[in-house]
Tab-separated table of C-alpha atoms and ligand atoms in Angstrom:
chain	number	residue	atom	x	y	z
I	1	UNK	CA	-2.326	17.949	-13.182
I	2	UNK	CA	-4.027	19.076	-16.852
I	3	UNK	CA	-1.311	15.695	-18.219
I	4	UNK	CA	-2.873	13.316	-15.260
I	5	UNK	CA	-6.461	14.344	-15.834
I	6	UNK	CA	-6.295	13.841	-20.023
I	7	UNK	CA	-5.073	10.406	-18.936
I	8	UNK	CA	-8.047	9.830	-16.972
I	9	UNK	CA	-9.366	10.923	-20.226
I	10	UNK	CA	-8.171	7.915	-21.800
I	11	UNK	CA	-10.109	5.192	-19.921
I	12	UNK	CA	-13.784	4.368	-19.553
I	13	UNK	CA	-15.410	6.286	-16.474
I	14	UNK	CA	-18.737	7.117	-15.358
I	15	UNK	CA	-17.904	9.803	-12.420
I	16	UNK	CA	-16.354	13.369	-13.522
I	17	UNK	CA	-13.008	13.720	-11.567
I	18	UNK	CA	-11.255	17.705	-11.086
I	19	UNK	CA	-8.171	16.673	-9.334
I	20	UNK	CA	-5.935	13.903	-8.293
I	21	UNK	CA	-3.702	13.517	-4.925
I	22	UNK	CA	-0.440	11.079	-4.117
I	23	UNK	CA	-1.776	8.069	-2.170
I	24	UNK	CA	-0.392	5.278	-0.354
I	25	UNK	CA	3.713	4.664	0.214
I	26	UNK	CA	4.724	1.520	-2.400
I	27	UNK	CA	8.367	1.404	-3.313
I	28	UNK	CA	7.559	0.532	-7.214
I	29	UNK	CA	4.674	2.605	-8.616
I	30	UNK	CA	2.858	5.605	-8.173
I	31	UNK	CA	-0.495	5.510	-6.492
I	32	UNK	CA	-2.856	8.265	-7.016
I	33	UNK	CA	-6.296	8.701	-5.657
I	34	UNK	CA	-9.090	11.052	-7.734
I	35	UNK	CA	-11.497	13.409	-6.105
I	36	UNK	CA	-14.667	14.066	-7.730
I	37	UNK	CA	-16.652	17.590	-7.930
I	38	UNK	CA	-18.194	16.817	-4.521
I	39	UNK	CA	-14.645	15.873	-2.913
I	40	UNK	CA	-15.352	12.104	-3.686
I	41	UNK	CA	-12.941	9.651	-3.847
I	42	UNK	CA	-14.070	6.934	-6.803
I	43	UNK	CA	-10.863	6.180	-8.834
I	44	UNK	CA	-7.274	4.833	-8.104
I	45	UNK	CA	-5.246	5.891	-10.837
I	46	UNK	CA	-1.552	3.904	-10.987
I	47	UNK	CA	1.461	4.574	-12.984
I	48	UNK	CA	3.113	0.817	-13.244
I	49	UNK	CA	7.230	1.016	-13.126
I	50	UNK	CA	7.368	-0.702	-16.421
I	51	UNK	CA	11.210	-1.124	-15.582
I	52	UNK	CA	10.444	-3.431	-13.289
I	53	UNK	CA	7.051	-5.067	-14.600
I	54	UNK	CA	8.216	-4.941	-18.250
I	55	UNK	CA	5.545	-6.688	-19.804
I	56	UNK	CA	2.620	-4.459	-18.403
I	57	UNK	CA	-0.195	-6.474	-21.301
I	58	UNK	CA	1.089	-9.428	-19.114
I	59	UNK	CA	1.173	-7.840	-15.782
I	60	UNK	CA	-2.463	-6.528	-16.058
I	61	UNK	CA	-3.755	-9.904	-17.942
I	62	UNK	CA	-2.458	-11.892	-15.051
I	63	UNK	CA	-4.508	-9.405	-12.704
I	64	UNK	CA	-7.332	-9.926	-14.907
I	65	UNK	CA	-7.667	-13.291	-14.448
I	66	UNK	CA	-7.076	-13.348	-10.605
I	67	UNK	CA	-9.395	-10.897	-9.978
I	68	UNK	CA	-12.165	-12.213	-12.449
I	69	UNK	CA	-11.549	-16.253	-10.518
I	70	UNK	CA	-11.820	-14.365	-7.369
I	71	UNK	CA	-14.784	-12.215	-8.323
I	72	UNK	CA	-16.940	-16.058	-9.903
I	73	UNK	CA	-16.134	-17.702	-6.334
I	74	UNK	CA	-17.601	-14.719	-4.233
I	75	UNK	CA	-20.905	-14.930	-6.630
I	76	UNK	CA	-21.121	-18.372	-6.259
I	77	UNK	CA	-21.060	-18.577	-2.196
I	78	UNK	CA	-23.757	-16.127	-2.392
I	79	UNK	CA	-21.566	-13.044	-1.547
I	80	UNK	CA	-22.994	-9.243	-1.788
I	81	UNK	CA	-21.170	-5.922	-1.679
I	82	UNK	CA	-18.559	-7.943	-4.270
I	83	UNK	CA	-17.013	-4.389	-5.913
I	84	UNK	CA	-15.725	-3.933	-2.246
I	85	UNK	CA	-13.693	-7.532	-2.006
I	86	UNK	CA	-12.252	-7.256	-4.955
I	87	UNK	CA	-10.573	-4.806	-7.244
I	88	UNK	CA	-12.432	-4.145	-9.966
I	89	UNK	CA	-9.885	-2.590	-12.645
I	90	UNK	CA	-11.228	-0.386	-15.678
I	91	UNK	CA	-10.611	-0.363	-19.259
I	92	UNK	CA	-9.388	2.068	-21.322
I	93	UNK	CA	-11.177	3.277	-24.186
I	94	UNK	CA	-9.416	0.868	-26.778
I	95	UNK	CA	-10.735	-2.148	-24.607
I	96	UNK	CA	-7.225	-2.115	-23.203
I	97	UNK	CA	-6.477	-2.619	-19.176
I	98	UNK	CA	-3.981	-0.194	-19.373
I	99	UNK	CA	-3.422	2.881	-21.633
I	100	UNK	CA	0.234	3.685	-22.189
I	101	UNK	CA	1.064	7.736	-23.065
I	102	UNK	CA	4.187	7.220	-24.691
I	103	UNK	CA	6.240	7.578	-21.830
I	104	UNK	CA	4.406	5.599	-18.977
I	105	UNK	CA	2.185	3.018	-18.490
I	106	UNK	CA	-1.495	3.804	-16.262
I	107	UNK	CA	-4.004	1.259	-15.038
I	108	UNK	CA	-7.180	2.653	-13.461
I	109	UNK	CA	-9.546	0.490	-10.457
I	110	UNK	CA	-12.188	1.415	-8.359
I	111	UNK	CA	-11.874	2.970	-5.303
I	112	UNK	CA	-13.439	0.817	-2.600
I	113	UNK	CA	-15.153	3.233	-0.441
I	114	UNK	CA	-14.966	3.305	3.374
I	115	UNK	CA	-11.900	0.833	3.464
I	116	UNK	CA	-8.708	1.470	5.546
I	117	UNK	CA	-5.448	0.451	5.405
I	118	UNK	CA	-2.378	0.026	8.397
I	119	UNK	CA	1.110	0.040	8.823
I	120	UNK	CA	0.247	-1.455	12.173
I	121	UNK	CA	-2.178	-4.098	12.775
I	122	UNK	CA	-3.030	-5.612	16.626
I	123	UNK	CA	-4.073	-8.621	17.155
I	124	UNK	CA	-7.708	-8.856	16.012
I	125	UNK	CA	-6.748	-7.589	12.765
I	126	UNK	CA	-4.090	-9.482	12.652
I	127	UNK	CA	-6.181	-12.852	12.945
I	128	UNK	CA	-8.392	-11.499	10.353
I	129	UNK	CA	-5.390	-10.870	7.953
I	130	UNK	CA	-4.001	-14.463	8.627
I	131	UNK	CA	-7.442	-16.361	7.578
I	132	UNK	CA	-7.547	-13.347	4.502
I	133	UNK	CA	-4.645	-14.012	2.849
I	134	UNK	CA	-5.701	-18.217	3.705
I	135	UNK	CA	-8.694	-17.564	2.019
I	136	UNK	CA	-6.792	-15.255	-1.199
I	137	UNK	CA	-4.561	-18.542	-1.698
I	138	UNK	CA	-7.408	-21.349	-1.424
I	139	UNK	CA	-8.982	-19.389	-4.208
I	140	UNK	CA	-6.598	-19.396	-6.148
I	141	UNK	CA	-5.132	-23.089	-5.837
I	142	UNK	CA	-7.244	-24.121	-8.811
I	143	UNK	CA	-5.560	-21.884	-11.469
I	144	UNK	CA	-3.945	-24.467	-13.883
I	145	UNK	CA	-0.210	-24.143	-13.886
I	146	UNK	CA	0.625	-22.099	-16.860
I	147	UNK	CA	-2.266	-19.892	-17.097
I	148	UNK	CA	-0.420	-16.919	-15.064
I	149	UNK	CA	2.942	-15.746	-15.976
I	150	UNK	CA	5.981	-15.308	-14.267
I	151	UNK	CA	5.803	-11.574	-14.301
I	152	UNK	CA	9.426	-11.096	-12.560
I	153	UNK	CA	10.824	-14.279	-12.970
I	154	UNK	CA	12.389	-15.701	-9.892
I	155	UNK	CA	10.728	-13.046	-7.599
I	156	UNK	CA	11.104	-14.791	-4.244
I	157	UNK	CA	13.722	-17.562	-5.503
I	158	UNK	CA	16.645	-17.043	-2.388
I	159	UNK	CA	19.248	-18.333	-4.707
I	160	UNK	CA	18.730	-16.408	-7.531
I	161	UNK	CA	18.581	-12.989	-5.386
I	162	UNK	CA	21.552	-14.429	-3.566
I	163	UNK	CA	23.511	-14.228	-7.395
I	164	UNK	CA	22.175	-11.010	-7.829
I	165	UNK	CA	23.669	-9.883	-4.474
I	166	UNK	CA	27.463	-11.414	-5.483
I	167	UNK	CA	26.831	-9.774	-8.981
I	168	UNK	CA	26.329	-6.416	-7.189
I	169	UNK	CA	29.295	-7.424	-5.105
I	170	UNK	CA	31.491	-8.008	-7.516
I	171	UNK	CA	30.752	-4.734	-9.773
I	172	UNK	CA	30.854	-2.216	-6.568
I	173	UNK	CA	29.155	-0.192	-8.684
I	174	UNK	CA	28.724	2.653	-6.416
I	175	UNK	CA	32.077	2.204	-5.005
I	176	UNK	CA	29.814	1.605	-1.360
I	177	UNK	CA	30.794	-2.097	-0.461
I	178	UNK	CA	33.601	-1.481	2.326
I	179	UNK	CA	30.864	0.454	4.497
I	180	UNK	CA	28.719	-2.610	4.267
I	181	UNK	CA	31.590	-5.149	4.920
I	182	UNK	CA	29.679	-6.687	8.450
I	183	UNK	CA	26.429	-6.730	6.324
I	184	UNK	CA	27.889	-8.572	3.588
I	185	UNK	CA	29.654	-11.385	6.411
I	186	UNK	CA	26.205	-11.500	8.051
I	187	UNK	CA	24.654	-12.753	4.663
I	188	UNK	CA	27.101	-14.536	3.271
I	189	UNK	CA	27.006	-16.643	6.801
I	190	UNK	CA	23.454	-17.710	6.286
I	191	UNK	CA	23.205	-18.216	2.685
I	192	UNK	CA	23.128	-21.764	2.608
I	193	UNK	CA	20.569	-21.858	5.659
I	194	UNK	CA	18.103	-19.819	3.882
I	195	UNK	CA	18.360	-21.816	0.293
I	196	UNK	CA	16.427	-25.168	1.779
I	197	UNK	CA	12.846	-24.208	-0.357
I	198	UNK	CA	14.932	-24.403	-3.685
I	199	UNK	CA	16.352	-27.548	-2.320
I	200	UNK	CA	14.186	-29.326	-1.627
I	201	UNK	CA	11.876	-28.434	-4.504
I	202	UNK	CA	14.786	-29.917	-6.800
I	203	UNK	CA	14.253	-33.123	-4.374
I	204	UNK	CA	10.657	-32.898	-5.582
I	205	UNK	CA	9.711	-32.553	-1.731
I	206	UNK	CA	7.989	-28.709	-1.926
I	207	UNK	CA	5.655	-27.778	-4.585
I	208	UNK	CA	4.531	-24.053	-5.818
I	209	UNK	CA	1.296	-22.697	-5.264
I	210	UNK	CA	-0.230	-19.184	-6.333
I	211	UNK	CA	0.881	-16.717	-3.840
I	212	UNK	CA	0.648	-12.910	-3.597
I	213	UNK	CA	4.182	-12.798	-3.293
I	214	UNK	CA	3.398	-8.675	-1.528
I	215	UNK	CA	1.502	-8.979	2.035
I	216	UNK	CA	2.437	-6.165	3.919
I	217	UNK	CA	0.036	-5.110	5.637
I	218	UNK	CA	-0.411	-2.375	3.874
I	219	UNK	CA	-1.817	-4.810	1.187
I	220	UNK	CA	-5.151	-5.361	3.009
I	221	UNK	CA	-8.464	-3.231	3.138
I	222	UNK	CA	-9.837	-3.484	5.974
I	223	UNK	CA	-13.500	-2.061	6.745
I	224	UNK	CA	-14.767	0.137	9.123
I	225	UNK	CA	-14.842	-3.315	12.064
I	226	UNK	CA	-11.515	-4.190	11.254
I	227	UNK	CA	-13.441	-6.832	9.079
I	228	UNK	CA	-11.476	-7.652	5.762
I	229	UNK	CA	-12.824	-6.648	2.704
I	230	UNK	CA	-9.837	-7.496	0.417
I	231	UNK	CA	-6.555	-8.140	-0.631
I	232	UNK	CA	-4.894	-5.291	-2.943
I	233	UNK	CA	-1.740	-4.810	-5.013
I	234	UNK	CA	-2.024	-8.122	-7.718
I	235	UNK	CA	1.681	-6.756	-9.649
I	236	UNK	CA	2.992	-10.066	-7.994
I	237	UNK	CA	0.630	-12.850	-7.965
I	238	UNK	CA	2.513	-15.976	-9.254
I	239	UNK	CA	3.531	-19.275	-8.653
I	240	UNK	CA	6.244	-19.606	-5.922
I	241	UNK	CA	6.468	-21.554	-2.210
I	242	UNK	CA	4.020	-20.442	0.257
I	243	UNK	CA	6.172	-19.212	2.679
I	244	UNK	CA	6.537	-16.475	0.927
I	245	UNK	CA	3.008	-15.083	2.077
I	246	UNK	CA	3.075	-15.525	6.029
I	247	UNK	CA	6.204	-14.736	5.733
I	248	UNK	CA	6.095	-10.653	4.230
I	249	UNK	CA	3.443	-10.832	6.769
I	250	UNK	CA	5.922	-11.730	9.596
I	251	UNK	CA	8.583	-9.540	8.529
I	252	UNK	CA	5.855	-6.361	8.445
I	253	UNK	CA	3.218	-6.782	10.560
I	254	UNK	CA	5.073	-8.628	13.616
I	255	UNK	CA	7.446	-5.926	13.766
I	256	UNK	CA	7.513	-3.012	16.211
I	257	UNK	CA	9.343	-0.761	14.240
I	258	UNK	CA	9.412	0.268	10.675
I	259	UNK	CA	10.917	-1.200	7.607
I	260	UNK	CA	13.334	1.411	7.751
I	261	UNK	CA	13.207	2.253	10.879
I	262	UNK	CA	16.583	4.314	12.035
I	263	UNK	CA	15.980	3.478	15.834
I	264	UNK	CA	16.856	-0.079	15.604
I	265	UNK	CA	16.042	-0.348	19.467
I	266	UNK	CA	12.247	0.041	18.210
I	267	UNK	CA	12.952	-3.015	16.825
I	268	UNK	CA	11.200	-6.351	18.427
I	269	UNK	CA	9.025	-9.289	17.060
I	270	UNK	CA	5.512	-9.230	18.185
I	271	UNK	CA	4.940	-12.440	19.047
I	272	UNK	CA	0.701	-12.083	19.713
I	273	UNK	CA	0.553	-10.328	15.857
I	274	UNK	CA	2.619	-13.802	15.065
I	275	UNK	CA	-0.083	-15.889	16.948
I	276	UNK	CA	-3.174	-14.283	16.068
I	277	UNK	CA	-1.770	-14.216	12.451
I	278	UNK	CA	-1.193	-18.188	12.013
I	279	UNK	CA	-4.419	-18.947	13.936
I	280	UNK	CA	-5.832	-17.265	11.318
I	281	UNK	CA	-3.857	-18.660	8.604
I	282	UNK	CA	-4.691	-22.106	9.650
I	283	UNK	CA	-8.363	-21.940	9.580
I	284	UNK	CA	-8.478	-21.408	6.265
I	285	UNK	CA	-5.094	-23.049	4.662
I	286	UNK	CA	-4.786	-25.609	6.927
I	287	UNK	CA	-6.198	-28.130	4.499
I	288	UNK	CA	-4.387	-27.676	1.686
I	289	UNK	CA	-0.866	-26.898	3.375
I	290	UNK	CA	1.522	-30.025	4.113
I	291	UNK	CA	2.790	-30.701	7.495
I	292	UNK	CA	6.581	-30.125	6.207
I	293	UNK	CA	5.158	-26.346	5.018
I	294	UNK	CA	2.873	-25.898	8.136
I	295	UNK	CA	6.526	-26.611	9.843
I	296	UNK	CA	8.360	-24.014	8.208
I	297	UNK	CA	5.888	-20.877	8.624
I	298	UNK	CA	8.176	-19.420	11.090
I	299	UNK	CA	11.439	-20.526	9.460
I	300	UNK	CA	8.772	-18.072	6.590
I	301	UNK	CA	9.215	-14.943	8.685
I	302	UNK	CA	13.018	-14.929	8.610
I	303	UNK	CA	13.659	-16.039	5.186
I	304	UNK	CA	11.782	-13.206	3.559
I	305	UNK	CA	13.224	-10.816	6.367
I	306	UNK	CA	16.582	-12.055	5.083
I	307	UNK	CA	15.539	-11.931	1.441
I	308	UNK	CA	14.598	-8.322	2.041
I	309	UNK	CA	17.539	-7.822	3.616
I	310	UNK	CA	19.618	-9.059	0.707
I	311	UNK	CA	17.227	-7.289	-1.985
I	312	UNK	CA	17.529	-3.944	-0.001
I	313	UNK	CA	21.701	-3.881	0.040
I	314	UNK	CA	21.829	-5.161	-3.521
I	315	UNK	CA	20.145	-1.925	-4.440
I	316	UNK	CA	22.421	0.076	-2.052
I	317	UNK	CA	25.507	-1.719	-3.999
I	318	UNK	CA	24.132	-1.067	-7.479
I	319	UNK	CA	23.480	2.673	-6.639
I	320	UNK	CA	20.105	2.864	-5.634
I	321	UNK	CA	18.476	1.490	-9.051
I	322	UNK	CA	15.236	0.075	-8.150
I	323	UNK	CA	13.426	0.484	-5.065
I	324	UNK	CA	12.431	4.128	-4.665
I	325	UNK	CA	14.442	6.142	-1.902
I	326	UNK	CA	13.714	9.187	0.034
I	327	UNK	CA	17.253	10.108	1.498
I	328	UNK	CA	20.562	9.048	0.025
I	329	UNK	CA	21.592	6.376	2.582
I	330	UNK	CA	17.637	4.905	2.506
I	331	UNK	CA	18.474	1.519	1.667
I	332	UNK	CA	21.667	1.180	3.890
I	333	UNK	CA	19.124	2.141	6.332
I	334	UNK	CA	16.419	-0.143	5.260
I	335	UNK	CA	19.147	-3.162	5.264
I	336	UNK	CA	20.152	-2.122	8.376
I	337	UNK	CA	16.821	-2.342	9.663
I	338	UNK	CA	15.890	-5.585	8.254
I	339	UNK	CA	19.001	-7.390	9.695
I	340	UNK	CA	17.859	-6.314	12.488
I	341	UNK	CA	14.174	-7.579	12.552
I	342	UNK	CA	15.970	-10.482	11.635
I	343	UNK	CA	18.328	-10.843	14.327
I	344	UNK	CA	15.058	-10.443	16.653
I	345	UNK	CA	13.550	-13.147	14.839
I	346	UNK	CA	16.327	-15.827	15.030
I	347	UNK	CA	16.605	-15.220	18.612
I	348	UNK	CA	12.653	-16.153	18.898
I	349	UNK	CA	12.425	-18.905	17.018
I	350	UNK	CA	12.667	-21.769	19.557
I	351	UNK	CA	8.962	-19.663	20.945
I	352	UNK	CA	7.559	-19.718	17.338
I	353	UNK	CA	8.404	-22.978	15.950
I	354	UNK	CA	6.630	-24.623	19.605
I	355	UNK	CA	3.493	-22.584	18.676
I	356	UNK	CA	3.424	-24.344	15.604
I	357	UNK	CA	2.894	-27.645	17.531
I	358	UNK	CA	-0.727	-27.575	18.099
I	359	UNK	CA	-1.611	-27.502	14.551
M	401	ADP	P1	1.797	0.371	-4.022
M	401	ADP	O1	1.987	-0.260	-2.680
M	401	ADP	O2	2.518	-0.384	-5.090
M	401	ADP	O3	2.034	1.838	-4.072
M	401	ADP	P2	-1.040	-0.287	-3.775
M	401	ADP	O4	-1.857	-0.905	-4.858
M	401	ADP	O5	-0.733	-1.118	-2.585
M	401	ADP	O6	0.277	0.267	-4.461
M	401	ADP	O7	-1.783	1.050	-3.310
M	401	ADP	C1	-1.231	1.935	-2.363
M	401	ADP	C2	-2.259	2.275	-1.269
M	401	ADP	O8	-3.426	2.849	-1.867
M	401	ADP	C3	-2.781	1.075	-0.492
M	401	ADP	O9	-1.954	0.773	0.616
M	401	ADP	C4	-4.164	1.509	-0.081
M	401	ADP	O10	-4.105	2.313	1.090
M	401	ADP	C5	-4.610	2.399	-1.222
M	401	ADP	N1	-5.435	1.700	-2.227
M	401	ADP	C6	-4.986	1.035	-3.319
M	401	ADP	N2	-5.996	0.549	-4.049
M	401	ADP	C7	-7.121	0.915	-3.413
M	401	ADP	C8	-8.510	0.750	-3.693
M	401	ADP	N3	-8.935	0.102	-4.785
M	401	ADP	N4	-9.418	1.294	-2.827
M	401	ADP	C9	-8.997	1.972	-1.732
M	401	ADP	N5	-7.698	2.182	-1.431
M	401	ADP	C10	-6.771	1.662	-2.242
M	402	GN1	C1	8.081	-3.557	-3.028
M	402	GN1	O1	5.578	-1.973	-4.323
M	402	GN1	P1	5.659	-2.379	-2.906
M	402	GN1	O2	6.145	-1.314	-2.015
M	402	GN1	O3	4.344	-2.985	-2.458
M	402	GN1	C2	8.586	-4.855	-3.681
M	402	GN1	C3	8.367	-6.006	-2.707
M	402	GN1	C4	9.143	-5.734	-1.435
M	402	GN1	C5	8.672	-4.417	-0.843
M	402	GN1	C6	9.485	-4.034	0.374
M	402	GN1	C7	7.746	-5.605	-7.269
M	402	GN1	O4	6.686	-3.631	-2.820
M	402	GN1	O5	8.837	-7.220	-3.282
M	402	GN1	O6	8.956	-6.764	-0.526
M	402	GN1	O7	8.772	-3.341	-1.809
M	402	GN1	N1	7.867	-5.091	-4.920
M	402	GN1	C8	8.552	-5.438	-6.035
M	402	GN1	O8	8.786	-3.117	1.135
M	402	GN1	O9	9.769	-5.603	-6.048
M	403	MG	MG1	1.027	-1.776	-1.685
């Protein structure tokens, strides 16, 4: 506690803060809320996985710049209440966005009071997530290409996590891969299905647009009326094909169960979440989307289920090396669950691809 508060130390507050607590549930880095001497909550304090994000001065620049375009639009359309839609991040005391202790790397942002987040949304939130994370991509469309980096290069690119996945096949590091034989059949059967977005970029038919490239649901405040106020966790903002955003939405908020959920019978696609989601989606992407992308939302939903899929057994192969796990068979269990959300999702799309008819 003493080492987390002298980090505090480091950056550039106004509030005193006497303790911190563990907040949130990412799989990367370590979320900590502050509480004040009157029990207030008024900093986030982060430790970034710099193992992953390995160029934090990049990471936090590239946050820096979304969140400052973000910030100029709300002023000009006359928004109030702006430290509330979006993060406002603090500097350290050398001017810095991020203060490194010799061992980690920390980033400090506001708190934004009287905001909730869900594992679960219905389908009023749901709508209200879809035109949110419309809106968080509109805004961004004007970046000039080149001003953010590629913080993990080829995050969402299928065929490149698809190599990574026959890498980690071949090695067997942890000796784990004839437990996962069926797994590795069911992937290796759809590769070629799921690999169309790098196609037919190559054919110059699919450009890249900023996209969050994170929406869980857990990735939106919502206010006290199930009202957005705004979109969280930046680490991933880049360039990349827009199904990438409705679909982490799909694959988290349309499903019954959990990620990981062990009870693979809880698993089912929520087909109103899916509904109310794109309706809201639509309003406010509908202009700058193509009809060829405004096609392949669903075809969205199971590509980044299967992506997640693939990403989650890697990581099982390798020995567990980057997302973090709470029991040793986590990510057998997360792939497990995945496959199945996407199993669930296969056998509705026929139902979701006609919904996408009226638009
Ligand atoms: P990660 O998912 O990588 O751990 P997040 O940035 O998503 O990190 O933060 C984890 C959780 O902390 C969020 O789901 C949200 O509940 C809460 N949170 C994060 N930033 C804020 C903030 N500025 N204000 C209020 N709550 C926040
Ligand atoms: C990680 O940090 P978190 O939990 O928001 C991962 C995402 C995965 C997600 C799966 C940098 O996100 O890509 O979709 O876990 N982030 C990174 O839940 O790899
Ligand atoms: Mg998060």
């Amino acid at each position: 506690m003493e080492k987390l508060l002298t980090i505090l130390d480091q950056f550039q507050l106004d509030e005193k803060v006497v303790t911190v607590e563990p907040f949130g549930n990412g799989h990367i880095n370590d979320t900590l809320k502050t509480i004040g001497v009157h029990g207030e909550t008024k900093y986030i304090l982060q430790r970034i996985n710099h193992h992953i994000f390995t160029d934090v001065a990049l990471l936090q620049q590239n946050i820096d710049i979304v969140t400052s375009h973000i910030r100029k639009k709300l002023i000009a359309a006359g928004e109030t209440d702006i430290d509330r839609k979006v993060l406002k991040f603090l500097p350290a005391k050398d001017g810095k966005l991020f203060y490194f202790d010799g061992e980690s790397y920390w980033r400090v942002c506001l708190f934004i009071p009287d905001s909730k987040t869900y594992e679960e949304v219905n389908p009023a939130f749901s709508y209200e997530a879809g035109k949110a994370f419309g809106r968080f991509q509109s805004m961004l469309a004007d970046i000039p290409d080149g001003v953010l980096g590629e913080i993990i290069p080829n995050f969402h690119n299928m065929e490149f996590r698809l190599q990574q996945f026959r890498e980690a096949l071949a090695a067997n590091a942890a000796g784990r891969l004839a437990e996962v034989q069926d797994l590795v059949d069911a992937i290796n059967a759809r590769a070629e299905a799921m690999c169309i977005q790098e196609e037919l970029f190559r054919e110059g038919k699919l450009k890249k647009r900023i996209n969050h490239c994170d929406t869980k649901v857990n990735n939106i405040l919502f206010d006290e009326d199930g009202k957005v106020l705004c979109v969280i966790d930046l680490d991933t903002v880049m360039p990349g094909f827009v199904l990438s955003d409705i679909g982490d939405f799909i694959r988290t908020g349309c499903n019954t169960g959990a990620e990981d959920d062990a009870n693979l019978a809880n698993i089912k696609v929520n087909i109103e979440i899916f509904e109310a989601y794109t309706r809201g989606y639509m309003e406010t992407a509908k202009d700058f989307l193509t009809p060829s992308e405004i096609k392949l939302l669903p075809y969205g939903g199971r590509l980044l289920t299967y992506m997640q899929t693939v990403r989650f057994l890697t990581d099982y192969l390798n020995g567990d090396t980057y997302y973090k796990i709470h029991s040793p068979q986590h990510n057998l269990q997360r792939t497990r669950a995945q496959f199945k959300f996407l199993q669930e999702l296969e056998a509705k799309a026929p139902e979701m691809d006609a919904f996408m008819a009226q638009f």
